Amino acid sequence: MNFFYMDEMGNFTTFLAWDKFNVVKTVPFDSRYMFFGSYSDGYLLQYDSSKPWVNTELGKNSSNPLLLATATPHIIRPSCVLVHPNNDLVLMSGGPGYGKTGGGLLIWSRKKYQATILNHTQLIENHATHSMVLHPNMTDVLIAGTTIAPGSGGQQLATLAQLYMLNLTSNQIMWKMAPLPGVAYYYELIVAPQTGYVYGMTDNDIFFVFNPNTMQVIHNKTVAHACVSQGPHLFVPHVNGKEIYLTLSTGIFRIEPYNFTLTMVFTSKYAMCGGVIMKSGWFYFISNSHVYGFQLFNGTNVNPVPSLSVQPPKPSPIPSRSITPKASVSLWKPQISSSVWNPTNNRTAVSLGVSIFERNIVGFCGVIVVLILMLCNLSINI
């Protein structure tokens, strides 16, 4: 997979991405660093934007993005990354491995340079954490929404998704509740800066408002369908730090902070699947495999046009893949709760790479065997 960057002139630069970046997270209080959650081995990576891009390799500490930790099999398909303003913790959640039920939570300490992994039995059994925010009044408390969906091929065992609060000091569940009927996913959560309420969207098209102080849903309404991909970006914060917008398939809506009315500010002929507002006032959103953008704050509603109406002068070069598998050692497997992984341990990192390489070799051999059998069958028929 590739990661691309567009400059102010609309020129694209393409980089080789490690695995598939499901979640990309930046934060206003830490503009230097960007964090990725990648599929299919539940990796957390850190990109330092002040340094050149260096393709990620297992065991190579000069990589940028740098591989920090993996949460497999508790998480292989990340859905959310949350960067704590204490400049220490980075949290990643998501769905479990194939055939499994219940996802975990990876808590990375930037100061200790180690990861703690909680499994689903330490959170809410048979659920996976899908969305996360910090409590607006208690920064050591996580507010999260779950999904009851299992890993691909797994069996759904829970019946209703829940909201919960987790103490980040003790890693203990403080509170949990299933406040809304018929919900399988709490897709996304965001804190409204003007009120401290938590806005949320569910898979059955319910926009809701949660009061974290009373732990009650104080408003909910069925809205237009939300077009959701992995790592949702339905809620779009304005760069002024006050307003929150909601991107639905039919358009983008401003959320009134006190009566929760949704006021449409733009409608599109393209299905809108999440977006972002830039400091320049441009709003960019995804529709299928395309990125569209328009000037949101110029007082007019114009049809969106691809990437600032400026096309790159030529196609971006496809980066070469030059990752060479190395000699094997045993595969590192994260332990529950107290597991610690230090990416400076090259021995562990190499073993992970070999595991991926061995899976590819097995798959290739399987294809060869099938072809031989087909040829044998053909010769017999002849």
Coordinates of C-alpha atoms in Angstrom, one line a residue, residues 48-242:
D48 CA 8.3 12.3 12.5
S49 CA 7.3 15.0 9.9
S50 CA 10.5 17.0 10.7
K51 CA 12.6 14.2 9.1
P52 CA 12.7 12.6 5.7
W53 CA 10.5 9.6 5.0
V54 CA 12.5 6.4 5.3
N55 CA 10.6 3.2 4.3
T56 CA 9.7 1.1 7.4
E57 CA 11.6 -2.1 8.0
L58 CA 11.4 -4.5 10.9
G59 CA 14.3 -4.0 13.3
K60 CA 15.5 -0.8 11.6
N61 CA 15.3 2.1 14.1
S62 CA 16.2 4.7 11.5
S63 CA 12.9 4.0 9.7
N64 CA 10.5 6.9 9.5
P65 CA 7.6 5.9 10.1
L66 CA 9.1 3.9 13.0
L67 CA 7.4 0.6 14.0
L68 CA 6.6 1.0 17.7
A69 CA 4.6 -2.1 18.6
T70 CA 2.1 -4.8 17.4
A71 CA -1.0 -5.9 19.2
T72 CA -1.7 -9.1 17.1
P73 CA -3.8 -11.2 17.6
H74 CA -5.8 -8.9 20.0
I75 CA -5.9 -6.2 17.3
I76 CA -5.1 -6.8 13.6
R77 CA -7.5 -4.3 12.1
P78 CA -7.1 -0.9 13.9
S79 CA -10.1 1.4 14.0
C80 CA -8.9 4.2 16.3
V81 CA -5.7 5.9 17.5
L82 CA -5.9 8.4 20.3
V83 CA -2.9 10.6 21.3
H84 CA -3.0 11.8 24.9
P85 CA -2.1 15.4 25.5
N86 CA 0.3 14.4 28.3
N87 CA 2.8 13.6 25.6
D88 CA 3.2 10.1 26.9
L89 CA 0.3 7.7 26.0
V90 CA -0.8 6.7 22.6
L91 CA -3.7 4.3 22.4
M92 CA -4.8 2.0 19.6
S93 CA -7.9 -0.1 19.4
G94 CA -9.5 -2.3 16.8
G95 CA -10.8 -5.7 15.8
P96 CA -9.1 -9.1 16.5
G97 CA -7.5 -11.7 14.4
Y98 CA -9.3 -13.9 11.9
G99 CA -11.8 -16.3 13.5
K100 CA -11.6 -14.6 16.9
T101 CA -14.1 -12.6 19.0
G102 CA -13.3 -9.6 21.1
G103 CA -10.6 -7.0 20.4
G104 CA -8.0 -5.5 22.7
L105 CA -6.4 -2.1 23.5
L106 CA -2.8 -1.2 23.0
I107 CA -1.4 1.5 25.3
W108 CA 2.0 2.8 24.2
S109 CA 4.1 4.9 26.6
R110 CA 6.4 7.3 24.6
K111 CA 8.4 7.9 27.8
K112 CA 9.0 4.3 28.8
Y113 CA 9.1 3.2 25.1
Q114 CA 7.0 0.1 25.8
A115 CA 3.5 -1.2 25.2
T116 CA 0.8 -2.6 27.4
I117 CA -1.9 -4.7 25.8
L118 CA -5.3 -5.3 27.4
N119 CA -7.4 -8.1 25.9
H120 CA -11.2 -8.1 25.6
T121 CA -11.8 -9.9 28.9
Q122 CA -10.1 -7.0 30.7
L123 CA -12.3 -4.5 28.9
I124 CA -15.7 -5.8 27.8
E125 CA -15.8 -9.5 27.0
N126 CA -16.6 -10.4 23.3
H127 CA -16.5 -6.7 22.3
A128 CA -13.9 -4.8 20.4
T129 CA -13.2 -1.1 21.1
H130 CA -14.0 0.9 18.0
S131 CA -13.9 4.6 19.1
M132 CA -12.2 6.5 21.9
V133 CA -12.0 10.0 23.4
L134 CA -10.6 11.4 26.7
H135 CA -13.0 12.5 29.4
P136 CA -13.1 16.3 29.1
N137 CA -12.8 16.8 32.9
M138 CA -10.6 13.8 33.8
T139 CA -7.6 13.2 31.5
D140 CA -6.8 9.9 33.1
V141 CA -10.2 8.5 32.0
L142 CA -10.9 7.0 28.6
I143 CA -14.4 7.1 27.1
A144 CA -14.9 4.4 24.5
G145 CA -17.5 2.8 22.3
T146 CA -17.4 -0.8 21.2
T147 CA -18.5 -3.1 18.4
I148 CA -19.9 -6.6 18.8
A149 CA -18.6 -7.6 15.4
P150 CA -16.0 -10.4 15.6
G151 CA -12.8 -10.7 13.5
S152 CA -13.4 -11.9 9.9
G153 CA -14.8 -15.5 10.1
G154 CA -15.4 -15.2 13.8
Q155 CA -18.7 -15.7 15.7
Q156 CA -20.6 -12.8 17.2
L157 CA -21.3 -13.6 20.8
A158 CA -22.5 -10.2 22.3
T159 CA -25.8 -8.7 21.4
L160 CA -25.5 -4.9 21.9
A161 CA -22.6 -2.5 21.6
Q162 CA -21.7 -0.5 24.7
L163 CA -20.0 2.7 25.9
Y164 CA -17.5 2.4 28.7
M165 CA -15.0 4.3 30.8
L166 CA -11.5 3.1 31.6
N167 CA -9.1 4.4 34.2
L168 CA -5.8 4.8 32.4
T169 CA -3.8 4.7 35.7
S170 CA -5.2 1.4 36.9
N171 CA -6.4 0.0 33.5
Q172 CA -9.7 -0.9 35.2
I173 CA -13.2 -0.4 33.8
M174 CA -15.0 2.2 35.8
W175 CA -18.4 2.2 34.1
K176 CA -20.2 0.5 31.1
M177 CA -23.6 0.8 29.6
A178 CA -25.6 0.0 26.5
P179 CA -27.6 3.3 26.2
L180 CA -29.1 2.8 22.7
P181 CA -31.0 -0.1 21.2
G182 CA -30.0 -2.0 18.1
V183 CA -26.4 -0.7 18.0
A184 CA -23.7 -3.0 16.7
Y185 CA -21.0 -0.3 16.3
Y186 CA -20.3 3.0 18.0
Y187 CA -18.5 4.2 14.9
E188 CA -16.9 7.4 16.2
L189 CA -16.8 9.8 19.3
I190 CA -15.6 13.4 19.6
V191 CA -15.7 15.9 22.5
A192 CA -17.5 19.2 21.8
P193 CA -15.1 21.9 23.0
Q194 CA -17.8 24.4 23.8
T195 CA -19.9 22.1 26.1
G196 CA -17.8 19.1 27.0
Y197 CA -20.4 16.8 25.7
V198 CA -19.5 13.8 23.6
Y199 CA -20.9 13.4 20.1
G200 CA -21.2 10.0 18.6
M201 CA -22.5 8.1 15.5
T202 CA -23.7 4.5 15.4
D203 CA -24.0 1.9 12.6
N204 CA -27.8 2.3 12.6
D205 CA -27.5 6.0 11.7
I206 CA -28.1 7.5 15.1
F207 CA -26.4 10.8 16.0
F208 CA -26.3 11.0 19.8
V209 CA -25.0 13.3 22.5
F210 CA -23.5 11.9 25.7
N211 CA -23.0 13.8 29.0
P212 CA -19.9 12.3 30.5
N213 CA -20.6 13.9 33.9
T214 CA -24.1 12.3 34.3
M215 CA -23.1 9.3 32.1
Q216 CA -26.4 9.7 30.2
V217 CA -27.3 10.0 26.5
I218 CA -29.1 13.4 26.5
H219 CA -30.0 13.5 22.8
N220 CA -30.3 11.1 19.9
K221 CA -31.7 11.3 16.4
T222 CA -31.8 9.2 13.3
V223 CA -30.0 11.0 10.5
A224 CA -28.9 10.4 6.9
H225 CA -26.7 7.4 6.3
A226 CA -23.1 7.7 7.3
C227 CA -20.6 6.4 4.8
V228 CA -18.0 4.7 6.9
S229 CA -14.7 3.1 6.1
Q230 CA -12.2 1.6 8.4
G231 CA -10.8 4.3 10.7
P232 CA -13.9 6.6 10.4
H233 CA -13.6 10.4 10.1
L234 CA -17.2 11.4 10.3
F235 CA -16.8 14.2 12.8
V236 CA -14.7 17.2 11.5
P237 CA -13.4 19.7 14.0
H238 CA -13.0 23.3 12.7
V239 CA -9.5 24.7 13.0
N240 CA -10.9 27.5 15.2
G241 CA -11.2 24.9 18.0
K242 CA -14.9 25.5 18.6

